[in-house]
Coordinates of C-alpha atoms and ligand atoms in Angstrom, one line a residue:
X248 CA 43.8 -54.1 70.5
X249 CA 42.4 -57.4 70.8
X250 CA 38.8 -57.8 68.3
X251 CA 36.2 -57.3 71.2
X252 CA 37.8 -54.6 73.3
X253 CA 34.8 -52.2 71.7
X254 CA 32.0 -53.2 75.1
X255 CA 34.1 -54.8 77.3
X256 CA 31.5 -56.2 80.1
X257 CA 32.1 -55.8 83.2
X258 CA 29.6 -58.3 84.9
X259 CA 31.4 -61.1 87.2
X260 CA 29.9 -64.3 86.0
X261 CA 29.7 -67.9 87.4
X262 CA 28.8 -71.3 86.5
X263 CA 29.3 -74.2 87.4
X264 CA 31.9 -76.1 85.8
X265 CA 31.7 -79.7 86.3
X266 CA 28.9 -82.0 84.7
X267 CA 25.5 -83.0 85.9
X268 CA 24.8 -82.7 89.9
X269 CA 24.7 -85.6 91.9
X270 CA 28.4 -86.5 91.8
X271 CA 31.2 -86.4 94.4
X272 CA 32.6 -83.3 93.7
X273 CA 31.5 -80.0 91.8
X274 CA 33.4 -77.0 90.7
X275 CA 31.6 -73.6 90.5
X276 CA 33.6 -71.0 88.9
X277 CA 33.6 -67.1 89.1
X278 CA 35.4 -64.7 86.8
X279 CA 35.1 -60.7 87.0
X280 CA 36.3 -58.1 88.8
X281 CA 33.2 -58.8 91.4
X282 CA 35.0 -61.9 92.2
X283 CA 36.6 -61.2 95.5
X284 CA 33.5 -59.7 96.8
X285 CA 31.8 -62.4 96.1
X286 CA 33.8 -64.9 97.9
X287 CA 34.4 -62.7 100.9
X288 CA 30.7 -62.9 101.3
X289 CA 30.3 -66.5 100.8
X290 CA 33.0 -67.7 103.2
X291 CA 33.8 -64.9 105.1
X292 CA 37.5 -63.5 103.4
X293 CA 39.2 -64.1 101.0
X294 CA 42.0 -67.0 100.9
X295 CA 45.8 -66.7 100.1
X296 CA 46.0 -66.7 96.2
X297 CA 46.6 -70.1 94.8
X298 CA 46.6 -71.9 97.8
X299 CA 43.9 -74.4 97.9
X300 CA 42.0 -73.3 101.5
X301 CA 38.8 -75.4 103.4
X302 CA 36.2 -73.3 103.8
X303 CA 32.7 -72.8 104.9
X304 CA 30.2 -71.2 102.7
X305 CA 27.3 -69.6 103.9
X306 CA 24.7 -67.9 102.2
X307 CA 23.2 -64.2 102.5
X308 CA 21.2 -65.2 105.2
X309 CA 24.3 -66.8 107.3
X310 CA 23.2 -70.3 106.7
X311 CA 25.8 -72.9 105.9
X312 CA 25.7 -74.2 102.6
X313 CA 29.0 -76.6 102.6
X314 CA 32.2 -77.0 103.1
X315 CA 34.5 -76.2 100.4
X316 CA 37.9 -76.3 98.9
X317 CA 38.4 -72.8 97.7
X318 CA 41.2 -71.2 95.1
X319 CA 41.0 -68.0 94.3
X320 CA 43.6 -66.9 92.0
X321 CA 43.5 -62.9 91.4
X322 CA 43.8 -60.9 87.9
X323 CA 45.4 -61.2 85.9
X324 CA 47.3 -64.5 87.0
X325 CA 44.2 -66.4 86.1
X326 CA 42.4 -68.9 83.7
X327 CA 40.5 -65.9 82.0
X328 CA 42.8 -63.2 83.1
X329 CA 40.2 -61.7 85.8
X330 CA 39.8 -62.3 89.2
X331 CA 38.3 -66.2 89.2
X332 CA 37.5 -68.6 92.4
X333 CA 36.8 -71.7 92.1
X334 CA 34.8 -73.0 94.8
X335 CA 34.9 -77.5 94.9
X336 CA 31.9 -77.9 96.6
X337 CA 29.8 -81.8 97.4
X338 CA 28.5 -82.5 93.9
X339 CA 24.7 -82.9 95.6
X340 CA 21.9 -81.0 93.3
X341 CA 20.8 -78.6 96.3
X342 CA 24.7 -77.8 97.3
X343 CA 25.4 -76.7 93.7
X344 CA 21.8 -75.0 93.8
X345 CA 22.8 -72.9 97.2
X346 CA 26.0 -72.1 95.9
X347 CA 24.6 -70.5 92.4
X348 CA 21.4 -68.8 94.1
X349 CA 23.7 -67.3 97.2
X350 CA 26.2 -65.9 94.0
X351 CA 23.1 -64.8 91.9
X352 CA 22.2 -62.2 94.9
X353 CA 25.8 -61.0 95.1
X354 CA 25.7 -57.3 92.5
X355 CA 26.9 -56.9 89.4
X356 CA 27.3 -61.6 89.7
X357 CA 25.2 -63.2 87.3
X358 CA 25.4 -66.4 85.8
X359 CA 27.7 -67.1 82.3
X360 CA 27.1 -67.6 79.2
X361 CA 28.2 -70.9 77.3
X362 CA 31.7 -70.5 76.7
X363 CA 31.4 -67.3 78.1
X364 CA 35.1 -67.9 80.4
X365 CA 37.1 -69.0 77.4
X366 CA 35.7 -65.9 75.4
X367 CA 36.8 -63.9 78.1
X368 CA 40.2 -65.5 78.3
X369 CA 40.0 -65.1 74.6
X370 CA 39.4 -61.2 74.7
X371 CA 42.0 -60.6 77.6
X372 CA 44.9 -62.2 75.6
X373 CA 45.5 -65.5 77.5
X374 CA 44.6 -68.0 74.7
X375 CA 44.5 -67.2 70.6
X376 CA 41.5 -68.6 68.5
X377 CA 43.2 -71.6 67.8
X378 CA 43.8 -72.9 71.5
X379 CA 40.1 -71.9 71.9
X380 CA 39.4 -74.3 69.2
X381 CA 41.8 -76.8 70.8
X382 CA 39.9 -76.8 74.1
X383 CA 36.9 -77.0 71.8
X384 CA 38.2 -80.2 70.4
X385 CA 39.9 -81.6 73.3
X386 CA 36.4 -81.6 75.2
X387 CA 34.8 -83.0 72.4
X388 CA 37.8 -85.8 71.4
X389 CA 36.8 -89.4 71.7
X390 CA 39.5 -91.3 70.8
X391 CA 43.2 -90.8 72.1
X392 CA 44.6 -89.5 68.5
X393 CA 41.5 -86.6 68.6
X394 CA 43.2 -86.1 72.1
X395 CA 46.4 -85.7 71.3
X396 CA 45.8 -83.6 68.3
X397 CA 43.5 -81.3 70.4
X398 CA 46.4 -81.1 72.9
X399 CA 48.5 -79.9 70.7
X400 CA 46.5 -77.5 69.1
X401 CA 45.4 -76.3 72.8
X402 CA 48.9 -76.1 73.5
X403 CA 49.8 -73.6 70.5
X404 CA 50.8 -76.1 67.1
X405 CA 48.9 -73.7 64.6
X406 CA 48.6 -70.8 66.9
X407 CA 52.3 -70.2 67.8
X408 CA 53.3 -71.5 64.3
X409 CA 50.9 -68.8 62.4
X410 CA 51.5 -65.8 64.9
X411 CA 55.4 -66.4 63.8
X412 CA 54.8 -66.4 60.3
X413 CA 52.3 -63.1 60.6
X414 CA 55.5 -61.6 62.4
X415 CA 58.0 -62.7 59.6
X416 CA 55.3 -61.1 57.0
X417 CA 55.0 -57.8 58.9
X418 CA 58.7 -57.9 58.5
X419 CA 58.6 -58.2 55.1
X420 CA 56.2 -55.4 55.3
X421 CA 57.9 -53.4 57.2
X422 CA 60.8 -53.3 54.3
X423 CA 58.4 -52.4 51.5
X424 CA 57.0 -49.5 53.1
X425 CA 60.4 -48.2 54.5
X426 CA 61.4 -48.2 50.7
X427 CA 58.0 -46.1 49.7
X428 CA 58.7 -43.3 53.0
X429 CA 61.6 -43.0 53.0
X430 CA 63.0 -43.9 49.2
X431 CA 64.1 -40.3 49.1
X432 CA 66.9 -40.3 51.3
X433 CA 70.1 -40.4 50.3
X434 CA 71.3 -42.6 52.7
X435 CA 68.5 -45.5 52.3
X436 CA 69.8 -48.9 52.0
X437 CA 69.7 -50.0 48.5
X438 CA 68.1 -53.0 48.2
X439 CA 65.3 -53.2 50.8
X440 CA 62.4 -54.8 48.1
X441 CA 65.0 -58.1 47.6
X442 CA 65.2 -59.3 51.2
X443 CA 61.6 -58.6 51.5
X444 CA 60.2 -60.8 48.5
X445 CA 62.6 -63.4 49.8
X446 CA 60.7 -63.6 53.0
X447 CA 57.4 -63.7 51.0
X448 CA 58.6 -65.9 49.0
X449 CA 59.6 -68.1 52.1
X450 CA 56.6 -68.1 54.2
X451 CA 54.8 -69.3 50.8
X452 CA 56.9 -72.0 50.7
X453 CA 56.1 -72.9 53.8
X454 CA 52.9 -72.3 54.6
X455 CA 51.7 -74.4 51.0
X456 CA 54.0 -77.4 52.5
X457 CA 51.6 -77.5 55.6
X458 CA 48.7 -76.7 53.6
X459 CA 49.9 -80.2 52.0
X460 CA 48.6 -82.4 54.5
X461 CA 46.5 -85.0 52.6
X462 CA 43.8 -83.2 55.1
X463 CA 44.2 -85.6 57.8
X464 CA 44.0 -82.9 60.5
X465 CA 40.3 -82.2 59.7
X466 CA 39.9 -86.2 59.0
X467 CA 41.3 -86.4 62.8
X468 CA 38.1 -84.2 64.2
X469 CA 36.0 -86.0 62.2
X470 CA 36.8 -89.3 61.7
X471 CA 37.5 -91.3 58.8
X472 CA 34.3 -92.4 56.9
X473 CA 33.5 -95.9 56.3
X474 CA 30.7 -96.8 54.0
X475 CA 28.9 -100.2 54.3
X476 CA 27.3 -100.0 50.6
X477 CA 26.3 -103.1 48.2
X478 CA 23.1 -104.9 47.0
X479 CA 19.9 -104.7 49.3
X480 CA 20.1 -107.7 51.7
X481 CA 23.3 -108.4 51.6
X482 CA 23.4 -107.8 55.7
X483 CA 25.1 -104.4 55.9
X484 CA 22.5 -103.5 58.8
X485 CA 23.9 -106.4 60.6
X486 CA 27.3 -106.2 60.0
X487 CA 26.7 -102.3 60.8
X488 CA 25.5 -103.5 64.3
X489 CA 28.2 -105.8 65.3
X490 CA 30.5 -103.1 63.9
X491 CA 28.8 -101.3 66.5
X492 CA 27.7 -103.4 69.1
X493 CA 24.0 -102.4 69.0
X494 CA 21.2 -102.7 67.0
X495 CA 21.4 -99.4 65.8
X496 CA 19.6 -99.9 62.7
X497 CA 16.8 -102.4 61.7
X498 CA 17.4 -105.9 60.3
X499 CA 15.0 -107.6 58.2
X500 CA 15.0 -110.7 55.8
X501 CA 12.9 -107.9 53.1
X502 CA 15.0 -106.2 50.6
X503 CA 15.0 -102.2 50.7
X504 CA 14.4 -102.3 55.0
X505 CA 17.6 -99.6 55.0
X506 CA 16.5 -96.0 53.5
X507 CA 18.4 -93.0 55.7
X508 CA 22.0 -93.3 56.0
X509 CA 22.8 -94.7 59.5
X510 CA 25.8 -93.6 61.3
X511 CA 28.1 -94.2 64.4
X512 CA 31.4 -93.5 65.2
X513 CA 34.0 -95.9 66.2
X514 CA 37.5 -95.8 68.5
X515 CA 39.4 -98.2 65.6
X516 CA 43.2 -98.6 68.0
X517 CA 42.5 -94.6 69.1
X518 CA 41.8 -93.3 65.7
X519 CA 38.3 -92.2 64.9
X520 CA 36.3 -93.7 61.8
X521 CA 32.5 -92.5 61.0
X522 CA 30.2 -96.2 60.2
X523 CA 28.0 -95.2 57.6
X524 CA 25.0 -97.7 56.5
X525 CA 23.2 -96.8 53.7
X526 CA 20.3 -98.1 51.3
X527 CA 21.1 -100.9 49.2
X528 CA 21.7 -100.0 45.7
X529 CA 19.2 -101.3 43.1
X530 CA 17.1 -100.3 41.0
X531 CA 13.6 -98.8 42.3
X532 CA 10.8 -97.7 41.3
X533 CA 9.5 -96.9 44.8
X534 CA 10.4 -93.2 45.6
X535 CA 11.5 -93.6 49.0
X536 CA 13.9 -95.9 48.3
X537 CA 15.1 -94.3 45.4
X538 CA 16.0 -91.6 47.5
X539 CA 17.5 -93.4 50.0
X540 CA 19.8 -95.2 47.0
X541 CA 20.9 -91.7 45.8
X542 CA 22.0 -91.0 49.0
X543 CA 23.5 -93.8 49.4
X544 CA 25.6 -93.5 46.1
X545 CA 26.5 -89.8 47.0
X546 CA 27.5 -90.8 50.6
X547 CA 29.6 -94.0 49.6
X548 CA 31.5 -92.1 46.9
X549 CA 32.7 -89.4 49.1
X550 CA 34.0 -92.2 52.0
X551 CA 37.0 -92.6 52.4
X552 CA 36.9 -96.2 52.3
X553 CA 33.8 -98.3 51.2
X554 CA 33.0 -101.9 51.9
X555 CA 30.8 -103.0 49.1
X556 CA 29.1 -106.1 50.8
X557 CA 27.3 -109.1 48.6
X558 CA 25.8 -111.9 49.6
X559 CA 27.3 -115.1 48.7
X560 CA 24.7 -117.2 48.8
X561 CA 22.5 -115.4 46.5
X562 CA 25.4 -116.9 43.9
X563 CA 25.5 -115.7 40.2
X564 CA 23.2 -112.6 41.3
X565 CA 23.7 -109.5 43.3
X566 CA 28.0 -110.3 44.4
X567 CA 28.5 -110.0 40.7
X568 CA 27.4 -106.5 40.4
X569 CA 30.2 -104.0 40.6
X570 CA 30.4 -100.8 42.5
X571 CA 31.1 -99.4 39.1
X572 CA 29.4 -95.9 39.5
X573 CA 31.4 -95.7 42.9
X574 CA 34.2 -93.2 43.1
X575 CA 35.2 -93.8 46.7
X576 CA 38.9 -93.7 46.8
X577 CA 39.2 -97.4 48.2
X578 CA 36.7 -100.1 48.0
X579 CA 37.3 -103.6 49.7
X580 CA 34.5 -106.2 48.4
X581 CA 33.6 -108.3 51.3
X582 CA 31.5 -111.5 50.7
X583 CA 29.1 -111.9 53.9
X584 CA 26.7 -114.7 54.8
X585 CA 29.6 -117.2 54.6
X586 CA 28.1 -119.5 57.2
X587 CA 25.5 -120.0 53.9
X588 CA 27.8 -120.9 51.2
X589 CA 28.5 -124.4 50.7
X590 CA 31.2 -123.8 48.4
X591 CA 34.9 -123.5 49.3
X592 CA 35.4 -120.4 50.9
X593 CA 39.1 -119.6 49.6
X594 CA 37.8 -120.9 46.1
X595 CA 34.8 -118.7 45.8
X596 CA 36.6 -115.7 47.0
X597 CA 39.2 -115.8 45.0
X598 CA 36.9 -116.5 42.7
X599 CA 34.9 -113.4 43.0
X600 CA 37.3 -110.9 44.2
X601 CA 36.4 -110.5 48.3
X602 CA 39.1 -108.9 49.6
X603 CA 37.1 -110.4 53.0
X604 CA 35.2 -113.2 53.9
X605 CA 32.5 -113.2 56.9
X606 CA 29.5 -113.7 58.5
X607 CA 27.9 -111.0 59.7
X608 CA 25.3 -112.7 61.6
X609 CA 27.9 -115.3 63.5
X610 CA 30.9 -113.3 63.9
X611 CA 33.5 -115.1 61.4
X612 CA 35.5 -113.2 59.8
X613 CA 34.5 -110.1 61.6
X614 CA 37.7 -109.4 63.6
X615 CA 40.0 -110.2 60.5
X616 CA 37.8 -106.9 58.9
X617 CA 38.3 -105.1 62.5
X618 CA 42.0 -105.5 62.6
X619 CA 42.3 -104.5 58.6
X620 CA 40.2 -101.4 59.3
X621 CA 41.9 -100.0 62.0
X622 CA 45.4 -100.8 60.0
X623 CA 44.2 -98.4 57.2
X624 CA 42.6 -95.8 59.9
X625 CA 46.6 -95.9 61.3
X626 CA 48.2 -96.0 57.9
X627 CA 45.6 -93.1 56.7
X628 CA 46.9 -90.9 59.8
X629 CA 50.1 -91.1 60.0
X630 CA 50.5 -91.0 56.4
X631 CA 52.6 -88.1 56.7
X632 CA 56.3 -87.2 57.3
X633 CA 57.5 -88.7 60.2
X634 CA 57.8 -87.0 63.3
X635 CA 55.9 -84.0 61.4
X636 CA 52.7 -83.0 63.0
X637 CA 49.7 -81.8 61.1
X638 CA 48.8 -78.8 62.1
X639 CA 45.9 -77.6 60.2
X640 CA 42.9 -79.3 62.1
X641 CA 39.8 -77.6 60.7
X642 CA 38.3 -75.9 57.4
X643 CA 38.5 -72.3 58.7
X644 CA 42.4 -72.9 59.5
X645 CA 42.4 -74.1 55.8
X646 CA 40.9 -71.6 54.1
X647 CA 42.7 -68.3 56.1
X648 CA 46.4 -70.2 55.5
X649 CA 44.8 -70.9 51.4
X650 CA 44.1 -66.7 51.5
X651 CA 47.6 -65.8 52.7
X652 CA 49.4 -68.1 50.2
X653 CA 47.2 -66.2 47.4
X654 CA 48.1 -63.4 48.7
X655 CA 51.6 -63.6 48.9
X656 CA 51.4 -65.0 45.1
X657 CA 49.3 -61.8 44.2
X658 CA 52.9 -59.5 45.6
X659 CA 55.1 -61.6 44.1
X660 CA 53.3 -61.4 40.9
X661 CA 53.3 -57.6 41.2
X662 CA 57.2 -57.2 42.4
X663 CA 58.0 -59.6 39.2
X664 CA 55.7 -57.0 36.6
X665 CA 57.9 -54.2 37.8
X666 CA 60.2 -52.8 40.8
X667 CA 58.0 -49.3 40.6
X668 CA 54.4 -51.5 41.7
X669 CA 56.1 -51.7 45.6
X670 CA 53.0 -50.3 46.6
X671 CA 50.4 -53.1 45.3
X672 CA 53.3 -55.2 46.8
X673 CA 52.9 -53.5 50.2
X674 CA 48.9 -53.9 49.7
X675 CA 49.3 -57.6 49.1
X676 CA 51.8 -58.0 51.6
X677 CA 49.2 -56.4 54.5
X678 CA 45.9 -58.5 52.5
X679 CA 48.1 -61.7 53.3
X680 CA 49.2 -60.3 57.2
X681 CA 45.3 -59.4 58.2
X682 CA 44.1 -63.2 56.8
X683 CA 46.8 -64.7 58.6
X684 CA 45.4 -62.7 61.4
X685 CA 42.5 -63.8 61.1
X686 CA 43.8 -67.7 61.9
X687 CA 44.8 -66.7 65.4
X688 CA 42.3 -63.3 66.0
X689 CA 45.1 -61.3 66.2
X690 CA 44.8 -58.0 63.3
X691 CA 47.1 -55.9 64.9
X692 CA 49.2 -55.2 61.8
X693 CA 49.8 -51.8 62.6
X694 CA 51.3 -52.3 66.5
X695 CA 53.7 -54.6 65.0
X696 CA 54.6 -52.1 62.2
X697 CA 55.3 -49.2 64.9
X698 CA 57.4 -51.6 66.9
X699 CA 59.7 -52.1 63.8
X700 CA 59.9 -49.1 62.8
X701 CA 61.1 -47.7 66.1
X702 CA 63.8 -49.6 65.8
X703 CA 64.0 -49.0 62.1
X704 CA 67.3 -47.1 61.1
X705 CA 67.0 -45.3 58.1
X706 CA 70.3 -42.8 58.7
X707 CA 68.6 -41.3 61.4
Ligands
LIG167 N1 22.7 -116.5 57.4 C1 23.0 -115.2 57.5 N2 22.1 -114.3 57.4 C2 22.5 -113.0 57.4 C3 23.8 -112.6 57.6 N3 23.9 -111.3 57.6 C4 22.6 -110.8 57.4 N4 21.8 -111.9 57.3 C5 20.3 -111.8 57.1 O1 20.1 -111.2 55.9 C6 18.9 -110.4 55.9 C7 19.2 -109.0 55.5 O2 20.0 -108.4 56.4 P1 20.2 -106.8 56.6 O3 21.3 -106.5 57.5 O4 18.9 -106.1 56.8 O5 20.6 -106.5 55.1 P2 20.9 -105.1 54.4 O6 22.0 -105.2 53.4 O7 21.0 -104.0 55.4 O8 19.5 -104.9 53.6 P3 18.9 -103.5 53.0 O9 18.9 -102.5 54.1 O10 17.5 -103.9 52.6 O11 19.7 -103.1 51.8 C8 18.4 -110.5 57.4 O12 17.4 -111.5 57.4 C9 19.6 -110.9 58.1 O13 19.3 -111.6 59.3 C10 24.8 -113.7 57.7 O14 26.0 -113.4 57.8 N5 24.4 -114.9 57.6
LIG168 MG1 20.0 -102.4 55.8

């Protein structure tokens, strides 16, 4: 029983698939059992399945609409696992609109609901949670490592991977219980409880080693956060615009012009990172921009990499002020405004500690502090084992595989306190099952359970 087989509805629904009429092409899609009808109405029969077929549509009235490409690909050999056409239509506003008003008048059509055909394909078995939430992400991805990640996940990395350890623990279940039902019989195998706690013991093992992941799956969807913090005036708003080639946020020769925290993300060499520009830190007595410095401070100490910018032509002053009270787990000073400073540049920044050396306003420099971010985006992301894939990609993931190792612990605990506790062990055993469950959306712990035990051979 999948989670939402309590209503199943019935409706046929439709949408159209593609982006924003006008464009060359656009793709309306149906999925119900309606399907069929509805085609045979709009262009006169239906096509051989799968077989992409040129087609007129017409509406109720018998009016042309288009000519289409049509695919109709019956139940349950389908995207959704219903009866779904697709109809490619001209991507022209009142095509599109024909299509969707002459499918509107069709019974028991109507149109979809966002996400509506994956939640079907969802609820009909074709795709777990997780490849929902790969698709999710692989729409979404912006550089090509969020792709590939997405891809992966789409194609089963987590999903697969959990729905084979959930089968390994119902297993393990499996061998507890058959030692509660059956432990009076004679002929019982000894020692079911040991090969079971092995398994549990196992699957902890391994599903704390991919818990293990420095988090970079998560950092992946996100992006890597960059914080551009230091003194006000140092030029972070500028250097934050060149970093992203707009003039995102507002420049000005005042101290204090930066209060919210600015952000944009960049495509550093196909890895994501998250610009943040914040408030320059100082003493205030102004309330807005104390604010705006307290958010700074929070914000930079939770990047994962901050860039505390100085000005080095206000010499002696603000460059010598360090990010102290900053916890970020990196922090690269950068000396900006070098086009200013008279001095010799090697000199003064070795002088002062800048790990970089640019000006914001020309240029210089910048591409030097380009190249070095996306090196620590790369090295931050493929940090791990080589060849290994992450595969948790999202808090949710995180927090079901941290339930099922707890659990697990919990029935090891138990089996260690005493053989005779099998049955808190069983408990845990079916706590850590359903959570693991939950990663996927598959619960069926008992289905699984009947299935082993049929084949279960207890001296019968
Ligand atoms: N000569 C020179 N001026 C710069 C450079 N970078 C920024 N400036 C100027 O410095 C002033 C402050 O720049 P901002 O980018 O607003 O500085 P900020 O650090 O964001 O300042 P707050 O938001 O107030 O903290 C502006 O007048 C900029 O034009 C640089 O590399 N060289
Ligand atoms: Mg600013």
């Amino acid at each position: 029983m999948g989670l939402t087989d309590i209503m199943p509805d019935r409706s046929t629904i439709f949408a159209l698939s593609s982006g924003r009429p006008p464009a060359a092409i656009a793709v309306v899609r149906v999925s119900g059992p309606n399907g069929g009808i509805a085609l045979a109405k709009l262009a006169g029969r239906v096509p051989e399945p799968r077989k992409a077929t040129l087609m007129r549509l017409r509406d109720l009235a018998g009016e042309v609409i288009d000519e289409a490409l049509v695919l109709w690909f019956p139940a349950p050999h389908s995207e959704t696992g219903e009866d779904v056409v697709e109809l490619q239509v001209h991507g022209g506003p009142a095509v599109v609109a024909g299509v969707l008003d002459a499918l509107g008048r069709i019974e028991g059509c109507r149109p979809a609901e966002p996400g509506e055909f994956t939640r079907r394909a969802f609820e009909n078995g074709r795709v777990d949670l997780t490849a929902v939430e790969g698709l999710a992400d692989l729409i979404a991805a912006e550089t090509p490592a969020q792709r590939r990640q997405a891809f992966r996940q789409l194609k089963g990395l987590i999903g697969d991977r959990a729905e084979a350890w959930r089968r390994r623990l119902i297993e393990a279940l499996a061998l507890v219980e058959a030692r509660i039902d059956f432990s009076d019989e004679a002929d019982m195998p000894e020692d079911l409880l040991g090969p079971a706690l092995n398994a549990a013991q196992q699957l902890r093992d391994e599903i704390a080693a991919a818990l293990a992941d420095g988090r970079r799956g998560e950092r992946l969807r996100d992006g890597l956060v960059v914080a551009i913090a230091g003194p006000p005036n140092a030029g972070k708003s500028t250097l934050f615009n060149r970093l992203a080639r707009r003039e995102a946020a507002i420049v000005s020769p005042y101290a204090g012009t930066t209060r919210d925290i600015l952000e944009v993300h960049l495509d550093l060499d196909g890895y994501p990172v998250t610009l943040l520009d914040t408030a320059g830190i100082r003493d205030s007595v102004e309330p807005v921009e104390q604010e705006g410095v307290r958010r700074a401070r929070e914000r930079a100490a939770t990047a994962d990499l901050v860039l505390w910018l100085c000005d080095v032509s206000a010499a002696g002053r603000a460059f010598e002020e360090a990010p102290d009270s900053l916890t970020a787990s990196e922090i690269w000073r950068v000396g900006n405004k070098s086009d200013l400073s008279a001095g010799n540049a090697q000199a003064l920044s070795n002088e002062y500690g800048f790990k970089y050396w640019i000006s914001a306003a020309s240029g210089k420099g910048v591409d030097a502090l380009v190249t070095a971010l996306a090196g620590f985006a790369r090295e931050y992301f493929s940090a791990g084992k080589a060849g290994e894939s992450v595969i948790v990609t999202r808090a949710r993931h995180r927090r079901a595989l941290e339930d099922t190792v707890a659990a697990l612990e919990r029935a090891l605990n138990e089996a260690v306190r005493g053989l005779e506790r099998e049955e808190l062990v069983a408990e845990e055993l079916r706590v850590a099952a359903t959570t693991l469950g939950r990663l996927t959306g598959r619960v069926d712990v008992e289905d699984i359970l009947e299935v082993i035990f049929r084949d279960f051979c207890i001296g019968k």
